[in-house]
Amino acid sequence: MFAYAVRRILISIPILLIVLTIVFILVRVAPGDPARAILGDYASQEAVDALRKRMGLDKPLWEQYLEFLWGLARGDLGRSLISGVPVAKQVAYALPYTLELTFTGILIGVILGVPLGVYTALKRNRLPDYLGRTLSLAGLSFPSFYLGILLMLLFAVKLRLFPTMGGGTPGDPVDRLRHLFLPALTLGLIMTAYITRMSRSAMLNVLNEDYVRTARAKGLHEAGVVFRHALKNALIPIISVVGVYSVVLIGGSIMVEIVFSRPGLGKLMVGAMMQRDYIALQSIMVIYAGFVIVLNLLTDLSYGLVDPRVRYR
Amino acid sequence: MRRFAVLALIVCLGTFGAFGAGKFLRIAFDAADLKTLDPHLAAATMDRAVVDMVFNGLVRYKPGDISAPFEPDLATSWEVSEDGLTWTFHLRPGVYFHPFEGYPDGYELTSEDVVYSLQKAADPGRSAYAGEYTGMTFVAVDKYTVQVKLEKPLPPSLMLPKFADYAGGFIVSKKAVEALGDEGFRTHPVGTGPFMFKEYSPLEKVVLVANPRYFRGKPKLDGVIVYYMPSLSAREAALETGQVDIIEGPPEQPWVEKMRAKPGVVVDTFGPGECAVLHFNMSKPPFDKLLIREAVAYALDREELLYTVGPDIADPLCSPVPPLLPGGLTCDEVGPLRYDVDRAKAKELLAKAGYPDGFSIEVVISERAEYLIPMQNIQAQLAEIGIDVKLKVVDHSSMHTLIRQDVNPMVLYVAWRPNADVFLTRFYHSYSIVVTGKKPDTNFSHLGGVDADGDGVIETIDPLIEAARTELDSERQVALWKEACEDILTLVAAYPLYIKKFVYARNPKVDYGYELKSTLALYPQINELTDIAG
Amino acid sequence: MRPRKTRRIWKGGENTPDSSITPRQRILRTFLKNRTAVIGAVIAVCVAGVAIFSPLIAPYSPVRQNVRYRFQPPQGAHIFGTDFYGRDVFSRVIYGARISLLVGTSSVLLGMVLGTAMGMVAAYRGGRLETLIMRAVDVMMSFPDEVLGIMIMVALGSGLFNLILAIAILMAPRFARLAYGPTLALRERDYVDAARAVGCSDIRVLFRHILPNIFGEVLVMSTLWTATAIRLEANLSFLGLGVSPPTPTWGNMIRTGLDHLTDAWWVSVFPGAAILVTVLAFNMLGDGLRDIADPKLRT
């Protein structure tokens, strides 16, 4: 399994390299000038050109590209063009916020979604099933930012139960949780919709299988059938769905960070984009891509944990 | 293990206690992060604010009032030679720089630092304001005396702003810049001001602490915490819950009204503000025709625009140089050149120019609200006479790059410049014409490079600007500037729209320590007199 | 290895051996029996109608400003209230349907053409081309949609055409993956071999013999992905990367309303509801169609 993980990571490297190249080019195709962004409109063209030079933006593109790759190879994400702060430091600050948001989102999704999925599958074509299906379809039709706005209007503006915005004071866990609740709920509800649907259909597939019928025929009581036989086998597709939709969730987290004005990777990215901070932008993109690659790997590896029949070669 | 936990708790409480006990003023800006705290590069509001608290100039604008005479700052007195070519500044003795690595007690400011700082400000590679200091040499005569030598004499109204507490005039510590490097200095400023830089947490805050050796006396506050909070609602909530004391507001009327209605919140609006001016590109159709520019001028309704931006935060602007500055004109003085709205006349002029059904133009515009909101209103207003303005929304720095490449038929520009000379030179002198000028800058109208009214002669106001620049008699100088303004309006090279004040909201307990009318620092200046009651 | 899922192939109504009606009628009947699909279709058609006839439905101009009437709450004359510029929110929501549907459908169409072609060619030709195309697809799919969408829009700049292009670029890899598997399976079929043996050109084989077999599934998924595309359009517009003002889109309406959420909720809430309804309609339609197309998955 370890060898498999290593090989998967090695295979990811060419993909990552292509990603890096694309990001590097995309970022620089965009118009805009970080030197102008720093100096403001008052600065003369002369001063802007001088700063561009000092920032190394006048160097040929291939040279900047090699510098970028060389830096990454040494684990150096570079310094923000705008503030001069090491990007690694900015990311280190923002990442925990994004991680806690996405993980809580996934957690809420799993905790609510799997039981709901199993339940609706068991009540197939009855009222709870219709209700669950309609709600989950509505849930996955919700743009995350809109759900966030509605939750904010209700819980923060009208009921004043939670803060509207921000990430909470670092070092104050209670405050952090209060700030985390609404954004995580937003992502969690959307995740719940996805997971409910998939758990339901995975369960239905399994419930039709022969061995389940056999188990029932043997006279096992229903709970035993559901949990010992059916759910266990439905787990693989469910895990793969959690993996796949976690990527969707990461995308959604950007929007939610913007709506709730939470610090985080998404907000960092949009900020870097607005200021044309090439270095920060490309590094953040690399981190996102890495995120997704690791997530896919984890998903694959988890198959083995729930099903010993899966072999990694 | 347990002992460790107890220890950690004590440390935690200790740090909180330390923050809680001090009287820290907390101010939140509309920014995700700082850009640069090097005073000679800082341009954005949140950066200028920190710079203003950390540094001093040789002279200073009176806190809260930029139209008052200059006051001594690091220099206690100054004089100019008979020929007007040598200015001598006498430094205040006993002023100490903030401590930094290697200098735990700081060190005394001398002429060496001042010369170094001014030379840095004049170096285009290390300063955004180098253009202000071309042709000047700086000499340290003795420990407390600095001389500035000029090629041509300058009147005090143009000379002193360059050495005041604004932009290039801020005096940095030579030893600190050399020790930290220009790069390091960007996030660790060392100056002589009332507050000293303590720490910076990216994307979050900068902490400043009181400078106990400040030459005007120890500040009443123990420090200032500058927060970066780009979300308006987050800033609002932080102010209402008492997490911060002052917040930067959006210059928008509904917000001002809403905040004013709240108990425990005071809204400050102050000048000088930023002048919003619409520049017409007279070098290519359709705005190469005077008739069309006049039509647009008559089509625009300043009142409506003012209402869009907000009557409480914007005043009408009718002259290329704002009336607040010597050389500017009030709307009454401008008279018929205000082009008061008259859409029937506008349509008539359009028809006369050969466009009875209007025309269509594409305009690049910044995504920032201060540009996008008025531009959308202008778009809607011009649609009334059949002019179809297609907007291409880009990020802010892209707009600044693109308009300097002369892509726009008309340019909305929102900015403040320290005096009439800078306003006129950079926007209307032929040298400043975008792309083709001798020193391409922000002359978007091409005034001075094209025949603006179709009489076969190139109109220019260059002689007026240059004459005023070296005119030592201030009355004649002002008259020249006013004449230049009238010429610009007659040719409709630009149509001034409004001047927009800055908006901040604060806890009423905050006492700035001076009367806030206008400041070039772009934020309600916090200085040694600022205090929080209770 | 990742457990391999067998690819589903369009089997139009195999299980209803009633010879008295044509296959087309059979599909229609199955469709009408599927309530989800019918409701989805009805709503989608309504939204399309609103988009086409918006000048007739909207009581006011969507762009004409009247700043003195800004932020009027929903009441008589303005049932959805007015926005910052005093524009009628209801009229803007009505007109907003145009951009949403236009971008949603045309980007999926473009992505479908590009992606399906890519996937089919990759599977059919194999070799280096296959590796190249499918690697590229992997790379594209390794980003969350929002991340890649933002990047592409930043590089291209805002505007209607760029928006469509950007979303099409996001959609293409999905279609490529969708078309790849079945093509791979079909390539080995006898009749494809036979077609090749009688000298059919590659293009002919792809178009005449392979495409018809996978088209059903592509069509079903494009309905579902139209929902995704509409949501993406809203996301990008919400970030300010969409169509230029004053053209109303649901996403940019929400964006401008966000700063005034506490005092003028209607500016954001109504366009959001419009997005929700439209996306939901396409999801229902797609879901229903998928059930019909693949009765085994019928749930």
Coordinates of N, CA and C in Angstrom, one line a residue, chain B residues 131-199:
Chain B
G131 N 9.7 62.0 -9.3 CA 9.5 63.1 -10.3 C 9.4 64.5 -9.6
E132 N 9.0 64.5 -8.3 CA 8.8 65.7 -7.5 C 10.2 66.4 -7.2
Y133 N 11.2 65.6 -7.3 CA 12.5 66.1 -6.8 C 13.6 66.2 -7.9
T134 N 13.2 66.1 -9.2 CA 14.2 66.2 -10.2 C 14.8 67.6 -10.2
G135 N 16.1 67.6 -10.5 CA 16.9 68.8 -10.5 C 17.2 69.4 -9.2
M136 N 17.0 68.6 -8.1 CA 17.3 69.1 -6.8 C 18.5 68.4 -6.2
T137 N 19.4 69.1 -5.5 CA 20.5 68.4 -4.8 C 20.3 68.7 -3.3
F138 N 20.7 67.7 -2.5 CA 20.5 67.8 -1.1 C 21.9 67.8 -0.4
V139 N 22.1 68.7 0.5 CA 23.5 68.9 1.1 C 23.3 68.9 2.6
A140 N 24.1 68.1 3.3 CA 24.2 68.2 4.8 C 25.2 69.3 5.1
V141 N 24.8 70.4 5.6 CA 25.7 71.5 5.9 C 26.4 71.2 7.2
D142 N 25.6 70.9 8.3 CA 26.2 70.4 9.5 C 25.2 69.4 10.1
K143 N 25.4 69.0 11.3 CA 24.6 68.0 11.9 C 23.1 68.3 11.9
Y144 N 22.8 69.6 12.0 CA 21.4 70.0 12.1 C 20.9 70.9 11.0
T145 N 21.7 70.9 9.9 CA 21.3 71.8 8.8 C 21.3 71.1 7.5
V146 N 20.2 71.2 6.7 CA 20.2 70.6 5.4 C 19.8 71.7 4.4
Q147 N 20.6 71.7 3.3 CA 20.2 72.6 2.2 C 19.7 71.9 1.0
V148 N 18.7 72.5 0.4 CA 18.2 72.0 -0.9 C 18.5 73.0 -2.0
K149 N 19.2 72.5 -3.0 CA 19.6 73.5 -4.1 C 18.7 73.2 -5.3
L150 N 18.1 74.2 -5.9 CA 17.2 74.1 -7.0 C 17.8 74.6 -8.3
E151 N 17.3 74.2 -9.4 CA 17.8 74.7 -10.7 C 17.0 76.0 -11.0
K152 N 15.7 76.0 -10.7 CA 14.9 77.2 -10.9 C 14.2 77.5 -9.6
P153 N 14.0 78.8 -9.3 CA 13.3 79.0 -8.0 C 11.8 78.5 -8.0
L154 N 11.4 78.1 -6.9 CA 10.0 77.7 -6.7 C 9.3 78.5 -5.6
P155 N 8.1 78.8 -5.8 CA 7.4 79.5 -4.7 C 7.1 78.6 -3.6
P156 N 7.0 79.1 -2.3 CA 6.8 78.2 -1.2 C 5.6 77.3 -1.3
S157 N 4.6 77.8 -2.0 CA 3.4 77.0 -2.1 C 3.6 75.7 -2.9
L158 N 4.7 75.7 -3.7 CA 5.0 74.5 -4.5 C 6.2 73.7 -3.8
M159 N 7.0 74.5 -3.1 CA 8.3 73.9 -2.6 C 8.0 73.1 -1.3
L160 N 7.3 73.7 -0.3 CA 7.1 73.1 1.0 C 6.3 71.7 0.9
P161 N 5.3 71.6 0.1 CA 4.6 70.3 0.1 C 5.6 69.1 -0.2
K162 N 6.6 69.3 -0.9 CA 7.5 68.2 -1.2 C 8.3 67.8 0.0
F163 N 8.3 68.6 1.0 CA 9.1 68.3 2.2 C 8.2 68.2 3.5
A164 N 6.9 68.0 3.2 CA 6.0 67.9 4.3 C 5.7 66.4 4.6
D165 N 4.8 66.2 5.5 CA 4.5 64.8 5.9 C 3.5 64.2 4.9
Y166 N 4.0 64.0 3.7 CA 3.2 63.4 2.6 C 4.2 62.8 1.6
A167 N 3.9 61.5 1.3 CA 4.7 60.8 0.2 C 6.2 60.9 0.4
G168 N 6.9 61.5 -0.6 CA 8.3 61.6 -0.6 C 8.9 62.4 0.5
G169 N 8.1 63.2 1.2 CA 8.7 64.1 2.2 C 8.9 63.4 3.6
F170 N 8.4 62.2 3.7 CA 8.6 61.5 5.0 C 10.1 61.1 5.1
I171 N 10.6 61.3 6.3 CA 12.1 61.1 6.6 C 12.3 59.7 7.2
V172 N 13.1 58.9 6.5 CA 13.3 57.5 6.9 C 14.7 57.5 7.6
S173 N 14.9 56.4 8.4 CA 16.2 56.2 9.1 C 17.2 55.6 8.1
K174 N 18.3 56.3 7.9 CA 19.3 55.8 7.0 C 19.8 54.4 7.5
K175 N 20.2 54.3 8.8 CA 20.8 53.1 9.3 C 19.8 51.9 9.2
A176 N 18.5 52.2 9.5 CA 17.5 51.2 9.4 C 17.3 50.6 8.0
V177 N 17.2 51.6 7.0 CA 17.0 51.1 5.7 C 18.3 50.3 5.2
E178 N 19.4 50.8 5.6 CA 20.6 50.0 5.2 C 20.7 48.7 5.9
A179 N 20.3 48.6 7.2 CA 20.3 47.4 7.9 C 19.3 46.4 7.4
L180 N 18.1 46.9 7.1 CA 16.9 46.0 6.7 C 16.9 45.7 5.2
G181 N 17.5 46.6 4.5 CA 17.3 46.6 3.0 C 16.0 47.2 2.6
D182 N 15.9 47.6 1.4 CA 14.6 48.2 0.9 C 13.5 47.2 1.0
E183 N 13.8 46.0 0.7 CA 12.8 44.9 0.8 C 12.3 44.7 2.2
G184 N 13.2 44.6 3.2 CA 12.9 44.4 4.6 C 12.1 45.6 5.1
F185 N 12.5 46.8 4.7 CA 11.9 48.1 5.2 C 10.4 48.1 4.9
R186 N 10.1 47.5 3.8 CA 8.6 47.5 3.3 C 7.7 46.9 4.4
T187 N 8.2 46.0 5.2 CA 7.3 45.5 6.3 C 7.9 45.8 7.7
H188 N 8.9 46.6 7.7 CA 9.4 47.0 9.0 C 9.8 48.5 9.0
P189 N 8.9 49.4 9.0 CA 9.3 50.8 8.9 C 9.9 51.4 10.2
V190 N 10.9 52.2 10.0 CA 11.5 52.8 11.2 C 11.6 54.3 11.0
G191 N 10.9 55.1 11.8 CA 10.8 56.5 11.7 C 11.0 57.2 13.0
T192 N 10.4 58.4 13.0 CA 10.5 59.2 14.3 C 9.2 59.6 14.9
G193 N 8.1 59.0 14.3 CA 6.8 59.5 14.6 C 6.2 59.0 16.0
P194 N 5.0 59.4 16.3 CA 4.4 59.1 17.6 C 4.2 57.6 17.9
F195 N 4.2 56.8 16.8 CA 4.0 55.4 17.0 C 5.1 54.6 16.3
M196 N 5.5 53.5 17.0 CA 6.5 52.7 16.5 C 6.0 51.3 16.0
F197 N 6.6 50.9 14.9 CA 6.2 49.6 14.4 C 6.5 48.5 15.3
K198 N 5.6 47.6 15.6 CA 5.9 46.5 16.5 C 5.9 45.1 15.8
E199 N 4.7 44.8 15.2 CA 4.6 43.6 14.5 C 3.6 43.6 13.4

